[in-house]
Short mmCIF file of C-alpha atoms and ligand atoms in Angstrom, two decimals:
data_model
loop_
_atom_site.label_atom_id
_atom_site.label_comp_id
_atom_site.label_asym_id
_atom_site.label_seq_id
_atom_site.Cartn_x
_atom_site.Cartn_y
_atom_site.Cartn_z
CA MET A 73 0.00 0.00 0.00
CA ASN A 74 1.17 3.55 -0.70
CA ILE A 75 0.93 6.71 1.35
CA GLY A 76 1.87 9.43 -1.09
CA PRO A 77 5.34 8.55 -2.39
CA TYR A 78 5.98 5.95 0.33
CA ARG A 79 5.38 2.31 -0.45
CA PHE A 80 4.75 -0.12 2.41
CA GLU A 81 5.18 -3.77 1.47
CA ASN A 82 3.63 -4.98 4.71
CA ALA A 83 0.68 -2.82 5.61
CA VAL A 84 0.98 -3.45 9.34
CA PHE A 85 1.16 -0.23 11.29
CA ALA A 86 1.97 0.53 14.92
CA ALA A 87 -0.68 2.83 16.39
CA PRO A 88 0.12 6.16 17.96
CA MET A 89 -0.29 5.85 21.73
CA ALA A 90 0.33 8.80 24.01
CA GLY A 91 2.76 7.87 26.76
CA VAL A 92 3.66 4.63 24.96
CA SER A 93 4.77 4.99 21.35
CA ASP A 94 7.95 6.88 22.07
CA ALA A 95 11.11 6.52 20.01
CA ILE A 96 12.07 3.29 21.81
CA PHE A 97 8.68 1.66 21.27
CA ARG A 98 8.56 2.72 17.64
CA ARG A 99 12.03 1.40 16.91
CA LEU A 100 11.16 -2.00 18.38
CA ALA A 101 7.94 -2.17 16.39
CA ILE A 102 9.86 -1.43 13.19
CA THR A 103 12.57 -3.95 14.06
CA TYR A 104 9.87 -6.62 14.38
CA GLY A 105 8.36 -5.76 11.02
CA ALA A 106 5.85 -2.92 11.45
CA SER A 107 5.81 -0.88 8.24
CA LEU A 108 5.36 2.39 10.03
CA ALA A 109 5.12 3.43 13.65
CA VAL A 110 3.29 6.69 14.24
CA CYS A 111 4.59 9.03 16.97
CA GLU A 112 2.51 9.84 20.03
CA MET A 113 0.23 12.80 19.37
CA VAL A 114 1.49 16.30 19.97
CA SER A 115 -0.96 19.08 20.54
CA ALA A 116 -0.73 21.87 17.98
CA ASN A 117 -0.85 24.26 20.87
CA ALA A 118 2.02 22.65 22.77
CA MET A 119 3.99 22.37 19.56
CA LEU A 120 3.77 26.11 19.11
CA TYR A 121 4.50 26.85 22.76
CA GLU A 122 6.92 24.00 23.29
CA SER A 123 6.71 22.03 26.55
CA SER A 124 9.23 19.45 27.73
CA LYS A 125 6.66 16.66 27.35
CA THR A 126 6.22 17.67 23.73
CA ARG A 127 9.96 17.58 23.19
CA TRP A 128 10.05 13.97 24.42
CA ARG A 129 7.19 13.06 22.19
CA LEU A 130 8.96 14.48 19.19
CA LYS A 131 12.23 12.81 20.01
CA HIS A 132 13.31 10.62 17.14
CA LEU A 133 16.08 8.10 17.27
CA ASP A 134 18.19 7.42 14.26
CA ASP A 135 15.74 5.21 12.43
CA ASN A 136 15.80 4.25 8.83
CA THR A 137 12.05 4.54 8.61
CA VAL A 138 9.47 6.98 7.43
CA ARG A 139 8.74 9.44 10.19
CA SER A 140 5.05 10.07 10.78
CA VAL A 141 4.14 12.67 13.39
CA GLN A 142 0.62 12.96 14.74
CA ILE A 143 -0.86 16.33 15.61
CA VAL A 144 -4.07 17.13 17.46
CA GLY A 145 -5.94 20.39 17.81
CA HIS A 146 -9.09 22.30 16.94
CA ASP A 147 -7.86 25.41 15.20
CA PRO A 148 -7.09 25.04 11.47
CA PHE A 149 -4.49 27.81 11.50
CA MET A 150 -2.62 26.39 14.47
CA MET A 151 -2.82 22.87 13.08
CA ALA A 152 -1.34 24.10 9.81
CA GLN A 153 1.45 25.86 11.69
CA ALA A 154 2.18 22.79 13.79
CA ALA A 155 2.27 20.63 10.66
CA ARG A 156 4.75 22.99 9.03
CA LEU A 157 7.00 23.03 12.09
CA ASN A 158 7.03 19.24 12.19
CA VAL A 159 7.88 18.98 8.52
CA ASP A 160 10.70 21.50 8.98
CA ASP A 161 11.85 19.22 11.78
CA GLY A 162 11.94 16.13 9.54
CA ALA A 163 8.40 14.70 9.60
CA GLN A 164 7.74 12.84 6.34
CA ILE A 165 4.07 12.22 7.02
CA ILE A 166 1.68 14.33 9.10
CA ASP A 167 -1.07 12.37 10.80
CA ILE A 168 -4.12 14.19 12.17
CA ASN A 169 -5.72 12.81 15.30
CA MET A 170 -9.50 12.77 15.22
CA GLY A 171 -9.68 9.53 17.13
CA CYS A 172 -8.63 10.30 20.66
CA PRO A 173 -11.47 10.37 23.19
CA ALA A 174 -9.38 11.70 26.08
CA ARG A 175 -11.22 14.41 27.92
CA LYS A 176 -8.15 16.58 28.08
CA VAL A 177 -8.17 16.66 24.31
CA CYS A 178 -11.93 16.64 23.72
CA ASN A 179 -12.78 19.52 26.01
CA LYS A 180 -11.23 21.71 23.40
CA LEU A 181 -13.21 20.04 20.62
CA ALA A 182 -10.25 18.19 19.27
CA GLY A 183 -9.47 14.52 18.70
CA SER A 184 -12.64 12.48 18.21
CA ALA A 185 -14.86 15.30 19.54
CA LEU A 186 -14.32 17.01 16.19
CA LEU A 187 -16.20 14.28 14.36
CA ILE A 188 -19.48 15.93 15.35
CA ASP A 189 -18.55 19.08 13.44
CA GLU A 190 -18.02 18.03 9.83
CA PRO A 191 -17.45 21.56 8.44
CA GLN A 192 -14.69 22.10 11.03
CA VAL A 193 -13.17 18.75 10.09
CA GLU A 194 -13.03 19.94 6.50
CA ARG A 195 -11.46 23.27 7.46
CA ILE A 196 -8.75 21.56 9.49
CA LEU A 197 -7.94 18.96 6.83
CA ASP A 198 -7.87 21.59 4.12
CA ALA A 199 -5.60 23.85 6.13
CA VAL A 200 -3.11 21.11 6.98
CA VAL A 201 -3.01 19.54 3.51
CA ASN A 202 -2.40 22.94 1.97
CA ALA A 203 0.26 23.86 4.52
CA VAL A 204 2.74 21.06 3.82
CA ASN A 205 4.26 19.25 0.89
CA VAL A 206 4.27 15.83 2.55
CA PRO A 207 1.39 13.32 2.67
CA VAL A 208 -1.22 13.99 5.35
CA THR A 209 -3.09 11.06 6.89
CA LEU A 210 -6.08 11.00 9.23
CA LYS A 211 -6.98 8.80 12.18
CA ILE A 212 -10.62 8.66 13.21
CA ARG A 213 -13.17 6.67 15.15
CA THR A 214 -16.30 5.43 13.40
CA GLY A 215 -18.32 8.39 14.65
CA THR A 216 -19.47 10.32 17.65
CA ASN A 217 -21.73 7.68 19.19
CA PRO A 218 -23.43 4.48 18.02
CA ARG A 219 -26.45 6.46 16.70
CA GLN A 220 -24.21 8.82 14.82
CA ARG A 221 -21.63 6.82 12.96
CA ASN A 222 -20.61 9.41 10.39
CA GLY A 223 -17.27 7.77 9.60
CA VAL A 224 -18.19 7.35 5.94
CA ARG A 225 -18.94 11.07 5.51
CA ILE A 226 -15.74 12.00 7.34
CA ALA A 227 -13.75 9.69 5.06
CA GLN A 228 -15.37 11.31 2.01
CA ILE A 229 -14.43 14.74 3.33
CA ALA A 230 -10.90 13.46 3.90
CA GLN A 231 -10.69 12.20 0.34
CA ARG A 232 -11.94 15.53 -1.03
CA CYS A 233 -9.33 17.39 1.00
CA GLY A 234 -6.47 15.28 -0.34
CA ILE A 235 -5.81 13.09 2.69
CA LYS A 236 -3.58 10.19 1.58
CA ALA A 237 -4.75 7.41 3.96
CA ILE A 238 -7.24 7.01 6.76
CA ALA A 239 -6.93 4.81 9.85
CA VAL A 240 -10.23 3.91 11.49
CA HIS A 241 -10.63 2.64 15.04
CA GLY A 242 -13.82 0.57 15.05
CA ARG A 243 -15.42 2.33 18.00
CA THR A 244 -17.26 5.61 18.37
CA ARG A 245 -16.10 8.42 20.59
CA ALA A 246 -18.79 7.59 23.16
CA CYS A 247 -17.66 3.95 23.26
CA ARG A 248 -14.22 5.00 24.51
CA PHE A 249 -12.63 1.52 24.91
CA LYS A 250 -15.78 -0.32 25.98
CA GLY A 251 -17.30 -3.25 24.10
CA ASP A 252 -15.79 -4.84 21.03
CA ALA A 253 -14.56 -2.88 18.04
CA GLU A 254 -16.94 -3.24 15.07
CA PHE A 255 -15.76 -3.58 11.53
CA ASP A 256 -18.96 -2.91 9.56
CA THR A 257 -18.33 0.83 9.45
CA ILE A 258 -14.73 0.28 8.39
CA ARG A 259 -15.99 -1.96 5.59
CA GLN A 260 -18.47 0.75 4.51
CA ILE A 261 -15.72 3.36 4.57
CA LYS A 262 -13.51 1.17 2.40
CA GLN A 263 -16.35 0.81 -0.11
CA ALA A 264 -17.05 4.55 -0.11
CA VAL A 265 -13.59 5.99 -0.75
CA ALA A 266 -10.62 5.27 -2.98
CA LEU A 267 -7.91 6.27 -0.52
CA PRO A 268 -6.13 3.54 1.50
CA VAL A 269 -8.03 2.50 4.62
CA ILE A 270 -6.27 1.07 7.67
CA ALA A 271 -8.41 -0.98 10.07
CA ASN A 272 -7.79 -0.62 13.78
CA GLY A 273 -9.29 -1.87 17.03
CA ASP A 274 -8.80 -5.03 19.09
CA ILE A 275 -6.53 -6.70 16.54
CA ASP A 276 -4.42 -8.88 18.82
CA SER A 277 -3.27 -11.80 16.69
CA ALA A 278 -2.19 -12.72 13.19
CA THR A 279 -5.43 -14.60 12.49
CA LYS A 280 -7.54 -11.68 13.69
CA ALA A 281 -5.58 -9.37 11.38
CA ARG A 282 -6.34 -11.69 8.45
CA GLU A 283 -10.04 -11.86 9.37
CA VAL A 284 -10.34 -8.09 9.69
CA LEU A 285 -8.61 -7.51 6.35
CA ASP A 286 -10.85 -10.06 4.64
CA TYR A 287 -14.03 -8.69 6.19
CA THR A 288 -13.38 -4.99 5.72
CA GLY A 289 -11.37 -5.10 2.49
CA ALA A 290 -9.03 -2.62 4.23
CA ASP A 291 -5.56 -2.02 2.86
CA GLY A 292 -3.76 -2.46 6.15
CA VAL A 293 -4.10 -3.01 9.87
CA MET A 294 -3.00 -0.88 12.79
CA ILE A 295 -2.03 -2.45 16.10
CA GLY A 296 -2.08 -0.60 19.40
CA ARG A 297 -2.42 -2.29 22.79
CA ALA A 298 -1.48 -5.75 21.55
CA GLY A 299 1.98 -4.39 20.80
CA GLN A 300 2.56 -3.20 24.35
CA GLY A 301 5.28 -5.42 25.79
CA ALA A 302 4.91 -7.70 22.78
CA PRO A 303 6.59 -6.13 19.74
CA TRP A 304 6.88 -9.59 18.17
CA ILE A 305 3.20 -9.31 17.23
CA PHE A 306 4.31 -7.29 14.20
CA GLU A 307 6.47 -10.17 13.02
CA GLN A 308 3.69 -12.66 13.71
CA ILE A 309 1.17 -10.67 11.70
CA THR A 310 3.45 -9.94 8.75
CA ALA A 311 4.62 -13.57 8.54
CA TYR A 312 1.04 -14.80 8.55
CA LEU A 313 -0.25 -12.25 6.06
CA ASN A 314 2.66 -12.84 3.69
CA ASP A 315 3.09 -16.63 3.80
CA LYS A 316 0.50 -17.97 6.26
CA LYS A 317 3.49 -18.71 8.47
CA ILE A 318 2.76 -19.06 12.20
CA VAL A 319 5.42 -17.47 14.40
CA GLY A 320 5.10 -18.37 18.09
CA ASP A 321 5.63 -16.12 21.08
CA PRO A 322 9.26 -15.84 22.21
CA GLY A 323 10.41 -17.79 25.24
CA VAL A 324 10.98 -16.24 28.61
CA ASP A 325 14.70 -15.80 27.88
CA GLU A 326 14.16 -13.67 24.78
CA ARG A 327 11.40 -11.74 26.52
CA GLY A 328 13.74 -10.93 29.40
CA GLN A 329 16.59 -9.86 27.11
CA LEU A 330 14.26 -7.61 25.20
CA LEU A 331 12.90 -5.99 28.34
CA LEU A 332 16.38 -5.41 29.71
CA SER A 333 17.38 -3.69 26.50
CA VAL A 334 14.23 -1.54 26.70
CA LEU A 335 15.14 -0.56 30.26
CA GLU A 336 18.67 0.45 29.24
CA GLN A 337 17.29 2.58 26.42
CA MET A 338 14.75 4.17 28.79
CA TYR A 339 17.45 5.21 31.25
CA ARG A 340 19.55 6.61 28.41
CA LEU A 341 16.71 8.52 26.77
CA TYR A 342 14.86 9.83 29.81
CA GLY A 343 17.55 9.85 32.49
CA GLU A 344 17.47 8.27 35.92
CA TYR A 345 14.30 9.77 37.41
CA SER A 346 11.89 9.60 34.48
CA GLY A 347 13.52 6.52 33.00
CA VAL A 348 12.80 4.41 36.08
CA ARG A 349 9.20 5.59 36.25
CA ARG A 350 8.47 5.17 32.56
CA ALA A 351 10.08 1.73 32.61
CA ARG A 352 7.54 0.44 35.16
CA LYS A 353 4.73 -0.05 32.68
CA HIS A 354 7.06 -1.90 30.33
CA ILE A 355 8.08 -4.20 33.16
CA SER A 356 4.38 -4.87 33.82
CA TRP A 357 3.63 -5.65 30.18
CA TYR A 358 6.63 -7.90 29.59
CA THR A 359 6.09 -9.91 32.79
CA LYS A 360 2.31 -10.26 32.41
CA GLY A 361 1.17 -13.85 32.70
CA ILE A 362 4.47 -15.16 34.06
CA LYS A 363 4.04 -17.20 37.23
CA GLY A 364 5.10 -15.24 40.31
CA SER A 365 5.15 -11.97 38.42
CA ASN A 366 2.53 -10.26 40.63
CA GLU A 367 4.82 -10.40 43.61
CA PHE A 368 7.81 -9.30 41.50
CA ARG A 369 5.93 -6.29 40.09
CA LYS A 370 4.82 -5.21 43.54
CA ASN A 371 8.44 -5.17 44.69
CA VAL A 372 10.07 -3.70 41.61
CA ASN A 373 7.52 -0.92 41.21
CA VAL A 374 8.60 0.81 44.40
CA VAL A 375 12.26 0.83 43.47
CA GLU A 376 13.65 4.29 42.67
CA SER A 377 17.08 3.57 41.18
CA SER A 378 17.73 2.32 37.69
CA ALA A 379 20.52 0.02 38.87
CA GLN A 380 18.23 -1.72 41.33
CA GLN A 381 15.30 -1.88 38.91
CA PHE A 382 17.53 -3.40 36.24
CA LYS A 383 19.11 -5.90 38.65
CA MET A 384 15.78 -7.09 40.02
CA THR A 385 14.38 -7.51 36.53
CA ASP A 386 17.47 -9.38 35.40
CA GLU A 387 17.27 -11.70 38.41
CA PHE A 388 13.56 -12.29 37.91
CA PHE A 389 14.10 -13.43 34.34
CA LYS A 390 17.18 -15.51 35.21
CA THR A 391 15.04 -17.37 37.73
CA GLN A 392 12.31 -17.85 35.14
CA VAL A 393 14.82 -19.23 32.62
CA ALA A 394 16.14 -21.67 35.24
CA ILE A 395 12.58 -22.78 36.09
CA ALA A 396 11.79 -23.27 32.40
CA ARG A 397 14.97 -25.39 31.96
CA ILE A 398 14.07 -27.62 34.89
CA ALA A 399 10.53 -28.04 33.55
CA ALA A 400 11.78 -28.94 30.04
C1 FMN B 160 -2.40 4.35 26.09
C2 FMN B 160 -3.03 4.75 24.78
C3 FMN B 160 -2.71 5.95 24.19
C4 FMN B 160 -3.29 6.33 22.98
N1 FMN B 160 -2.90 7.50 22.39
C5 FMN B 160 -3.35 7.81 21.14
C6 FMN B 160 -2.84 8.94 20.46
O1 FMN B 160 -1.96 9.66 20.94
N2 FMN B 160 -3.35 9.19 19.22
C7 FMN B 160 -4.32 8.41 18.64
O2 FMN B 160 -4.75 8.69 17.53
N3 FMN B 160 -4.78 7.32 19.27
C8 FMN B 160 -4.31 7.00 20.49
N4 FMN B 160 -4.74 5.85 21.10
C9 FMN B 160 -5.64 4.95 20.39
C10 FMN B 160 -4.85 3.88 19.63
O3 FMN B 160 -4.06 4.45 18.61
C11 FMN B 160 -5.80 2.84 18.98
O4 FMN B 160 -6.64 3.51 18.08
C12 FMN B 160 -6.66 2.14 20.01
O5 FMN B 160 -5.89 1.71 21.11
C13 FMN B 160 -7.37 0.92 19.39
O6 FMN B 160 -6.44 0.01 18.87
P1 FMN B 160 -5.99 -1.32 19.68
O7 FMN B 160 -7.24 -2.06 20.02
O8 FMN B 160 -5.12 -2.05 18.72
O9 FMN B 160 -5.29 -0.88 20.92
C14 FMN B 160 -4.22 5.48 22.33
C15 FMN B 160 -4.54 4.26 22.94
C16 FMN B 160 -3.95 3.88 24.14
C17 FMN B 160 -4.30 2.54 24.75
#
């Protein structure tokens, strides 16, 4: 599938996730086969009046990948400005967030709250597309609430404005993360527009990715939560979509090595204080489901030094590897 001049052989995308899809997360996703990993959203406002959180979000490591930066906001002029600044800073794709239900964002009629105001959607898309000479993509939910699923009309507006691809999370704004994602609206959107459509929502395995692609006719899939602490899902999905090859989950040894390398990168990127705190959710994700991990998480989550956090994690996985060897 193409987004403007960029061709993606495997249309498996890593979703933007605020507080998660930082440079470290994105690099891992790409290493495991994601075609593109979108940055966490940055507010157009913050972009223009730079905050330190925004700087972290915009931090890019030396990747050999296409850099897609997501912006969120309600004012067409500011969104256009933010898009321009990001392109000047190296963004190769600008992604517009009209999918986020977070109150912090929606109070200002931004993110998915904008879906209710179709003329404003059009003004924003027009302004951003005309402001930059790189492809602009859009991420939406299926509508405002289950009685008002206007995703098809939004996609048609997007197409008219020159948006180059649209990612659709199969829930409405009102649904937040409740219930199951639905794929009927995504299928309707695919039938209604010619631009590439990327299906998103609850895709947590290679077989589910295949089913969603078959049902919706979408051009690609976008994976969010299932990639947290499990970057290998991108390899599993691409292998299955390409050759029907089943790739299993890595063993506890590989999982541990991967987590330790994430921790090291966290300390390097964010420093001692923030690195330790940000690392905690990764430790939770990577140890989820491992016997005895509840107790371990309780203990490691109160630790304040990177050296101690790293050592405890290392020891936990060494013990797990030994247990696995004895059991084998
Ligand atoms: C922690 C978290 C942060 C998110 N942040 C963003 C964001 O910054 N921009 C956005 O468009 N969507 C954001 N989302 C939504 C995801 O991109 C995705 O649409 C949603 O999680 C559904 O996909 P999934 O079921 O594969 O997780 C976020 C989701 C989560 C769980």
